[in-house]
PDB file of C-alpha atoms in Angstrom:
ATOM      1  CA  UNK A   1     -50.759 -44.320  47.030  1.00 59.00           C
ATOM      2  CA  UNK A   2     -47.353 -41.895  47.608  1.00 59.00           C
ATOM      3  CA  UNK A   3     -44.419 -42.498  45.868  1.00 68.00           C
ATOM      4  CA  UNK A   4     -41.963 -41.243  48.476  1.00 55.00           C
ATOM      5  CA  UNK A   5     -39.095 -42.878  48.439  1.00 55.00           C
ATOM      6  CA  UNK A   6     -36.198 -41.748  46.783  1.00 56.00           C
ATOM      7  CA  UNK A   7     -35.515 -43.012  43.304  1.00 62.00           C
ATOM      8  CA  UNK A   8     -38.171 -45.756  43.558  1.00 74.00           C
ATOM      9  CA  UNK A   9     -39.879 -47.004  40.249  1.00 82.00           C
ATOM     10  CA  UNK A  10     -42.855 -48.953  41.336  1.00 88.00           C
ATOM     11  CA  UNK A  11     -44.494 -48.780  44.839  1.00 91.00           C
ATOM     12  CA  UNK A  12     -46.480 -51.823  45.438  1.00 91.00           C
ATOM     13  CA  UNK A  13     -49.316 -51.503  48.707  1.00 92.00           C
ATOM     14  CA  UNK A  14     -50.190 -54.895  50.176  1.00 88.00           C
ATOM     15  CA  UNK A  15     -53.721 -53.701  52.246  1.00 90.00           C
ATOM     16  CA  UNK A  16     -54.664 -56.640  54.498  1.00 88.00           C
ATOM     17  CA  UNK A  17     -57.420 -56.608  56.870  1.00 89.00           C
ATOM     18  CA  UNK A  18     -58.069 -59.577  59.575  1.00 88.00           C
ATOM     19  CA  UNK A  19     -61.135 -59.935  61.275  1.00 88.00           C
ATOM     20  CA  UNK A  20     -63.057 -63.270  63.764  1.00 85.00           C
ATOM     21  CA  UNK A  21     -65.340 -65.191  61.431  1.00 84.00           C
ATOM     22  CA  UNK A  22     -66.580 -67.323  64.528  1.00 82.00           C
ATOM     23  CA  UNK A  23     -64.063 -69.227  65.932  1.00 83.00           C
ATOM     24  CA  UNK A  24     -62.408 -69.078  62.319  1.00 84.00           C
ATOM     25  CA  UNK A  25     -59.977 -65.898  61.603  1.00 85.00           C
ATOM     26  CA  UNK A  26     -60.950 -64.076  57.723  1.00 87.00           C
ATOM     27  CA  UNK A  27     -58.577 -62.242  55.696  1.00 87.00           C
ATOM     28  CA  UNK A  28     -59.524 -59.621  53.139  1.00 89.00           C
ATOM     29  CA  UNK A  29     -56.428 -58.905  51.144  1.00 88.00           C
ATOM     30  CA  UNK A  30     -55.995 -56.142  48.430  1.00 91.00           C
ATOM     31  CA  UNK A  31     -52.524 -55.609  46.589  1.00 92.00           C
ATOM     32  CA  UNK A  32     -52.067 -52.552  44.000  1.00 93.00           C
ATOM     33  CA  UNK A  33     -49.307 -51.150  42.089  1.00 94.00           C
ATOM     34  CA  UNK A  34     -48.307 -47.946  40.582  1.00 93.00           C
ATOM     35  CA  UNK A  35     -45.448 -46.614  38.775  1.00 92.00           C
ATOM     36  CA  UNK A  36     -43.628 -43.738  40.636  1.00 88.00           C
ATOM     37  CA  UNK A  37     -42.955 -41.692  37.081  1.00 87.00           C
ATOM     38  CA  UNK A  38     -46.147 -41.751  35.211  1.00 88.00           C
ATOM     39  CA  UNK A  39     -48.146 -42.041  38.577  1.00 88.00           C
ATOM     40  CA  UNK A  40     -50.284 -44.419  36.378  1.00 90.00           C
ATOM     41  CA  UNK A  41     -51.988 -47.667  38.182  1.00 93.00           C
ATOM     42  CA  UNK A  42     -50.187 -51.117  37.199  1.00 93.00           C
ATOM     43  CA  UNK A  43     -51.250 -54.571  38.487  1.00 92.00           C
ATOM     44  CA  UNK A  44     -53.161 -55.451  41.554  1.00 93.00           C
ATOM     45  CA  UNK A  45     -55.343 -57.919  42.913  1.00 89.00           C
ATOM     46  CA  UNK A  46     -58.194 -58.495  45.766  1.00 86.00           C
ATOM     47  CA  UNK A  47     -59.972 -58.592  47.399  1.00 87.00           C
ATOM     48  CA  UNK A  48     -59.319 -61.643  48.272  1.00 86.00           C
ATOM     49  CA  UNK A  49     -61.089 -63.091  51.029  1.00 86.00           C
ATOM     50  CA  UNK A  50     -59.654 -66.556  52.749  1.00 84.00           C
ATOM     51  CA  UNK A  51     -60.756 -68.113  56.411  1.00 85.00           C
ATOM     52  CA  UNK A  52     -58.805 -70.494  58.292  1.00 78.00           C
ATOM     53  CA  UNK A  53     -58.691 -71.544  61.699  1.00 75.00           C
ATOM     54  CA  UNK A  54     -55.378 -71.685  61.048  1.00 74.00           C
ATOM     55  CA  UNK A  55     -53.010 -68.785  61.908  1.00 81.00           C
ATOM     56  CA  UNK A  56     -52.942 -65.223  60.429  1.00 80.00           C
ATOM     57  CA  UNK A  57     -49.464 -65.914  58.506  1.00 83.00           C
ATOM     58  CA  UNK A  58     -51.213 -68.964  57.025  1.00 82.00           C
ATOM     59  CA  UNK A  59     -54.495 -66.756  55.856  1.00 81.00           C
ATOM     60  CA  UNK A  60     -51.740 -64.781  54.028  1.00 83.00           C
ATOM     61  CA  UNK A  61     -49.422 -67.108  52.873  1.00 83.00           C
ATOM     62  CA  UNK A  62     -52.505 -68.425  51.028  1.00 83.00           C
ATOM     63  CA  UNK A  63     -53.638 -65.418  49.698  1.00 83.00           C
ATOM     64  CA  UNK A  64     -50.740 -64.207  47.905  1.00 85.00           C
ATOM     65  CA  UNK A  65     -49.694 -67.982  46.663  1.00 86.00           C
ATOM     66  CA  UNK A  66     -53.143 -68.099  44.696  1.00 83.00           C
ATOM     67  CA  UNK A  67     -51.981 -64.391  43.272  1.00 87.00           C
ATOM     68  CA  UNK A  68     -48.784 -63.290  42.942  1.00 89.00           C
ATOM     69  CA  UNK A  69     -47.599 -65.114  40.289  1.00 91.00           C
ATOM     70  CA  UNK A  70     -50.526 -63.619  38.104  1.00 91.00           C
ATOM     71  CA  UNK A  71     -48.962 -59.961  39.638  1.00 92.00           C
ATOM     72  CA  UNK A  72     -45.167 -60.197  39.079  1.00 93.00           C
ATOM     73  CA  UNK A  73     -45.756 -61.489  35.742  1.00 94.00           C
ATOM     74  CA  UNK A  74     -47.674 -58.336  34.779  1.00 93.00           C
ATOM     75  CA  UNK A  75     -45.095 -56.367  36.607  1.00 93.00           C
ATOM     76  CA  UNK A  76     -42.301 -58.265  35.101  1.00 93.00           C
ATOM     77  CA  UNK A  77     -44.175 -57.352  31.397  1.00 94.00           C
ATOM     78  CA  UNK A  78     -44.307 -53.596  32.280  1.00 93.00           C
ATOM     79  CA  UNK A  79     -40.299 -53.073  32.858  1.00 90.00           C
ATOM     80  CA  UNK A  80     -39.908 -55.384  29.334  1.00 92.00           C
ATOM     81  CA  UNK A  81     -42.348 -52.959  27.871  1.00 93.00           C
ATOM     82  CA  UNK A  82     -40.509 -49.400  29.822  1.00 91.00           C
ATOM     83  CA  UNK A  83     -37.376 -51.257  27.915  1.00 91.00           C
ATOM     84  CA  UNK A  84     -38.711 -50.865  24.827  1.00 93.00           C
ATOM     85  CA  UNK A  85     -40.369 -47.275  24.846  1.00 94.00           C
ATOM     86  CA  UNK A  86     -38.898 -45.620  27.798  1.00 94.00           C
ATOM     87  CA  UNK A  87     -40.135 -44.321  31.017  1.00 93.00           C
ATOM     88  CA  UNK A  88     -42.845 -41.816  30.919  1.00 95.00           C
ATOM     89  CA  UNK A  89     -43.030 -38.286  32.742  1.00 94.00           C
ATOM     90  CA  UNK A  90     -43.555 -34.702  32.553  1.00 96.00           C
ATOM     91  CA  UNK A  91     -41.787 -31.529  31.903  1.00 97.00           C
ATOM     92  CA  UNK A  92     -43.289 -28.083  32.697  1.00 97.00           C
ATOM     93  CA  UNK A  93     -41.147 -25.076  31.732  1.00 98.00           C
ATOM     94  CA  UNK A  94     -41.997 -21.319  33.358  1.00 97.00           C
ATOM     95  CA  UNK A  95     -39.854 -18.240  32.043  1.00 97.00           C
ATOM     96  CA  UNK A  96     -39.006 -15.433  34.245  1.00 97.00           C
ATOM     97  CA  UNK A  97     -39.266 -11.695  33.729  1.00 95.00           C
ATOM     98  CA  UNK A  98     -35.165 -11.711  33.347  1.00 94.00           C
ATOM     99  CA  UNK A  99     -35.081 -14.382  31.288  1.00 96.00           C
ATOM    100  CA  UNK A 100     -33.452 -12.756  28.162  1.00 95.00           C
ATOM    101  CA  UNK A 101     -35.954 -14.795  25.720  1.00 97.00           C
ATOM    102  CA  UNK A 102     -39.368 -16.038  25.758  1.00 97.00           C
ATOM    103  CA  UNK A 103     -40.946 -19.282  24.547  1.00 97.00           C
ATOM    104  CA  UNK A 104     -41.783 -17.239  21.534  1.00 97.00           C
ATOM    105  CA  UNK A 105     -38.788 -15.548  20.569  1.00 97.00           C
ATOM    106  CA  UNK A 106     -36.929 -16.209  17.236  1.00 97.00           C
ATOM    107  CA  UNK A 107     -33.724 -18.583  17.706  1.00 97.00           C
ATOM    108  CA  UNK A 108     -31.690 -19.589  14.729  1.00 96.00           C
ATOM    109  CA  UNK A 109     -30.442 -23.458  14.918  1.00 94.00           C
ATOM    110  CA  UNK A 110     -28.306 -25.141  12.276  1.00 92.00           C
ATOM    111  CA  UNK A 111     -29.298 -22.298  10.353  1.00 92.00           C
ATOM    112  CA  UNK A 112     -32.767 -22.618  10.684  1.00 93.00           C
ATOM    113  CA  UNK A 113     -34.781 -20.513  12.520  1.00 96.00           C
ATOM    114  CA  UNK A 114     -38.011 -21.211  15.022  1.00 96.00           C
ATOM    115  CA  UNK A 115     -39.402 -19.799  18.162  1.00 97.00           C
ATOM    116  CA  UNK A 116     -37.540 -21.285  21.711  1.00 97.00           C
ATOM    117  CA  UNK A 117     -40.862 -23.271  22.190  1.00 97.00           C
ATOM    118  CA  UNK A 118     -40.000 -24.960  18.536  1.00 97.00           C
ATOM    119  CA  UNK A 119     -36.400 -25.597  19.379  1.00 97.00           C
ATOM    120  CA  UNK A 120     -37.125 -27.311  22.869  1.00 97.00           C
ATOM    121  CA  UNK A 121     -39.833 -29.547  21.198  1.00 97.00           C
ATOM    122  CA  UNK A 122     -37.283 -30.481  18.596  1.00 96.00           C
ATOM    123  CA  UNK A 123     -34.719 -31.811  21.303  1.00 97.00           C
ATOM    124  CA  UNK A 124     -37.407 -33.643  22.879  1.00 96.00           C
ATOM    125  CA  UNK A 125     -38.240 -35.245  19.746  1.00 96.00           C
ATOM    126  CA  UNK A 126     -34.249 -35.738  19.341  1.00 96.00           C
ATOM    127  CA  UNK A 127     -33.596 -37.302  22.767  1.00 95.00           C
ATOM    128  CA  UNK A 128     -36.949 -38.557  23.787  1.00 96.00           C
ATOM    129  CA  UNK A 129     -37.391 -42.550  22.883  1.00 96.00           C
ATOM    130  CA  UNK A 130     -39.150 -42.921  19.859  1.00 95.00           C
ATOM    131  CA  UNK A 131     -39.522 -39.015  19.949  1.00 95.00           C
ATOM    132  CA  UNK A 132     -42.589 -39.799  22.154  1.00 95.00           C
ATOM    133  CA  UNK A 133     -44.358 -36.994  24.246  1.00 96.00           C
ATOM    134  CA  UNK A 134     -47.124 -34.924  23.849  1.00 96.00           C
ATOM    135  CA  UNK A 135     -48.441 -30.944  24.444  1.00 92.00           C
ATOM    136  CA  UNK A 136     -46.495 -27.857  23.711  1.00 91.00           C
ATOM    137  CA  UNK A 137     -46.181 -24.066  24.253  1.00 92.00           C
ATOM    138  CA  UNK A 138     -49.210 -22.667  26.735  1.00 93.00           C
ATOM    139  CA  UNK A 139     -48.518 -18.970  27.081  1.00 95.00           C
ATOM    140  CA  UNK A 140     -44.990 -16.713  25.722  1.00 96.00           C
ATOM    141  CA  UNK A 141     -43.921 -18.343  29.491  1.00 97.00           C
ATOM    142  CA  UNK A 142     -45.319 -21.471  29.859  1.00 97.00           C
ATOM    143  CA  UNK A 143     -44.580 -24.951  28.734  1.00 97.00           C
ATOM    144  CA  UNK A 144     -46.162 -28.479  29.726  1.00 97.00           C
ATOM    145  CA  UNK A 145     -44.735 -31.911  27.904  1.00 97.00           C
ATOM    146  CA  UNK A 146     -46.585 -34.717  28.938  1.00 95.00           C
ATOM    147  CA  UNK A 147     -45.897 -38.364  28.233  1.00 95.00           C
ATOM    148  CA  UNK A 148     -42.161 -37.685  27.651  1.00 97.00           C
ATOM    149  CA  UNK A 149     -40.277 -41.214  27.026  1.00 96.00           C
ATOM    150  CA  UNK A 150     -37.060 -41.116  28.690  1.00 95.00           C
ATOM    151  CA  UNK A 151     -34.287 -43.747  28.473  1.00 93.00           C
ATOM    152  CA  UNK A 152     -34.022 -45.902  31.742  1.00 90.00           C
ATOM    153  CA  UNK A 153     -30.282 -45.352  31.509  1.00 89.00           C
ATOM    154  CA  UNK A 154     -28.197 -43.287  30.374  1.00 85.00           C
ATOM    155  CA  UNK A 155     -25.227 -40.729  31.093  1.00 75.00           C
ATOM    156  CA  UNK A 156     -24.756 -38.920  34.354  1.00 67.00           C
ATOM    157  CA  UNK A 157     -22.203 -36.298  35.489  1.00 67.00           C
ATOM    158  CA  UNK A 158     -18.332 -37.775  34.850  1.00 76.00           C
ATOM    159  CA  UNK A 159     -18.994 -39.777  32.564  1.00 75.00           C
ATOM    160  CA  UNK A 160     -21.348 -42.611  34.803  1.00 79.00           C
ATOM    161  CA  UNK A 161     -24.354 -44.448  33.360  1.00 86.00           C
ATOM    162  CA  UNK A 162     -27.226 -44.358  35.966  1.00 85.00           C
ATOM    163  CA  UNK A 163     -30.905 -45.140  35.451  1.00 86.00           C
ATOM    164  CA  UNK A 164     -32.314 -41.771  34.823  1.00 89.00           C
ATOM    165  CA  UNK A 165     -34.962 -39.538  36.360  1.00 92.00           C
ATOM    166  CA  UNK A 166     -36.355 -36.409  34.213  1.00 94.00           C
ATOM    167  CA  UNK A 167     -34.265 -34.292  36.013  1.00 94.00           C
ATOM    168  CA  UNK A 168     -31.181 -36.381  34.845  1.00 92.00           C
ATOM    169  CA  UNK A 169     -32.888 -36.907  31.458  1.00 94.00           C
ATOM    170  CA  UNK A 170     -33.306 -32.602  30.908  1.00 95.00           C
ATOM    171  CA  UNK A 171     -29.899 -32.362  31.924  1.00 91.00           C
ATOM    172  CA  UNK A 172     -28.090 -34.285  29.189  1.00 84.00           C
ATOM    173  CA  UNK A 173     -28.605 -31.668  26.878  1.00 92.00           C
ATOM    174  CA  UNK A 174     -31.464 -29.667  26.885  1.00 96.00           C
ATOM    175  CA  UNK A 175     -30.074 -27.798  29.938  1.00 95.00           C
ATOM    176  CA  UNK A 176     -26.803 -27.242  28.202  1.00 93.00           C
ATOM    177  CA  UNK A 177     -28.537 -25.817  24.316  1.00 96.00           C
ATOM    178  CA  UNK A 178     -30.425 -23.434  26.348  1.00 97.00           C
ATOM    179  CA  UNK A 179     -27.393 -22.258  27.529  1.00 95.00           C
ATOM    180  CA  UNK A 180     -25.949 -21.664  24.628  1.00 95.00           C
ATOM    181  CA  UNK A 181     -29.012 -18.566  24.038  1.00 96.00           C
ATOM    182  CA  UNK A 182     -27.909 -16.983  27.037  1.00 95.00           C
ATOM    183  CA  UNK A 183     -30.393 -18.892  29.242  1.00 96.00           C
ATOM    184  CA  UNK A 184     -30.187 -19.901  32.756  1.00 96.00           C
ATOM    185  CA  UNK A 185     -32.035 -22.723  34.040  1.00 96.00           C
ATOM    186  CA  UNK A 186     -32.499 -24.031  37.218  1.00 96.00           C
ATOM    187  CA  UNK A 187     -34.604 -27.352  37.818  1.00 96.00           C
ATOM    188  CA  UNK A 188     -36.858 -28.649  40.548  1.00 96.00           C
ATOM    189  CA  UNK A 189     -37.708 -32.281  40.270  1.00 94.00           C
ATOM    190  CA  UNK A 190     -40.893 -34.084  42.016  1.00 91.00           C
ATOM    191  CA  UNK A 191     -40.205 -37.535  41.970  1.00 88.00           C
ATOM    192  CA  UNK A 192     -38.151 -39.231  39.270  1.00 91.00           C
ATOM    193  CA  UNK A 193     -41.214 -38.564  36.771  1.00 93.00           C
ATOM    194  CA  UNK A 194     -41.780 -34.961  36.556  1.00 94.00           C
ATOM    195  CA  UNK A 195     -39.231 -31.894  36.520  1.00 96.00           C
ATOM    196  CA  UNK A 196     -39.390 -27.897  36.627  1.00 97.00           C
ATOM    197  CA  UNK A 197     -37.274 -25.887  34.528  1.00 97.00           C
ATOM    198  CA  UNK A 198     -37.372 -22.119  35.320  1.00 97.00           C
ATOM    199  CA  UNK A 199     -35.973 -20.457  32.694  1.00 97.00           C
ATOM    200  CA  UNK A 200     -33.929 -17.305  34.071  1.00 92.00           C
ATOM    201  CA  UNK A 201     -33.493 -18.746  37.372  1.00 67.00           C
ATOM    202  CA  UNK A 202     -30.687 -18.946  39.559  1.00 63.00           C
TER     203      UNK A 202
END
């Protein structure tokens, strides 16, 4: 299943398939979910086979009456649980060759000093709900965060409060203390769930 529309959270597929059973018309009906940011499977149900002489909007009527309410109530229970500890995604950072620093060069912070892989991981565990996400430093130029908890809403350019993607979510801040050690970053979101930062890009 493709998430690919813009700024959608959950894609749901409704797969029906109608075939003669006799005189009789059958219905095999499958219905899944999955969440646009984490790519991660939710709630779905089928097959589910009904027969009717009756008309095809009847077969399906019937099918999803006997379901759904099973379906949105597990979908209703995953946005009260994203409430709670955030939307997950991914960031993956790559440094360029004119990047002026490297994921493991010395940066001082509040007078403390750590490498620029130590000082990302500590906004993320600033920013991040609950401080949630997992992985770290790969290479002196590579970076991958998985399971990053985001808020669902927060600020946006001007001043607005918007539900957020990871793109959104990196630039609240993250973007900006970079910045302040000389770094450029541009960013190249896929989806709402996962983001690119090049470090030393334009």
């Amino acid at each position: 299943m493709v998430c690919n529309i813009e700024g959608t959270d959950i894609v749901v597929k409704v797969s029906p398939k109608i075939s003669h059973y006799g005189p009789d018309l059958r219905l095999e009906l499958r219905v899944s979910s999955i969440d646009c940011a984490s790519k991660k499977a939710l709630q779905a149900f089928g097959p589910v086979t009904k027969t009717t002489a009756g008309s095809v909007s009847m077969l399906i009527k019937a099918a999803v009456t006997d379901n759904i309410e099973t379906f949105a109530l597990g979908l209703t229970k995953y946005y009260e649980d994203l409430q709670v500890k955030g939307r997950e995604g991914t960031i993956i950072i790559k440094v360029t060759d004119t990047c002026p620093l490297n994921l493991e060069s010395m940066v001082n912070y509040n007078g403390e000093e750590g490498e620029l892989s130590d000082l990302i991981e500590l906004w993320l565990s600033e920013n991040a709900v609950n401080g949630a996400y997992t992985g770290s430093k790969t290479s002196r130029v590579g970076m991958k965060l998985d399971q990053v908890r985001i808020p669902l809403m927060g600020k946006a350019a001007f001043g607005r409060t918007k539900a957020l993607s990871m793109e959104d979510f990196v630039k609240t801040g993250l973007v900006q203390l970079l910045s302040k050690y000389g770094i450029s970053v541009s960013t190249h979101a896929v989806g709402i769930g996962k983001v690119y930062l090049t470090l030393g890009g334009m």
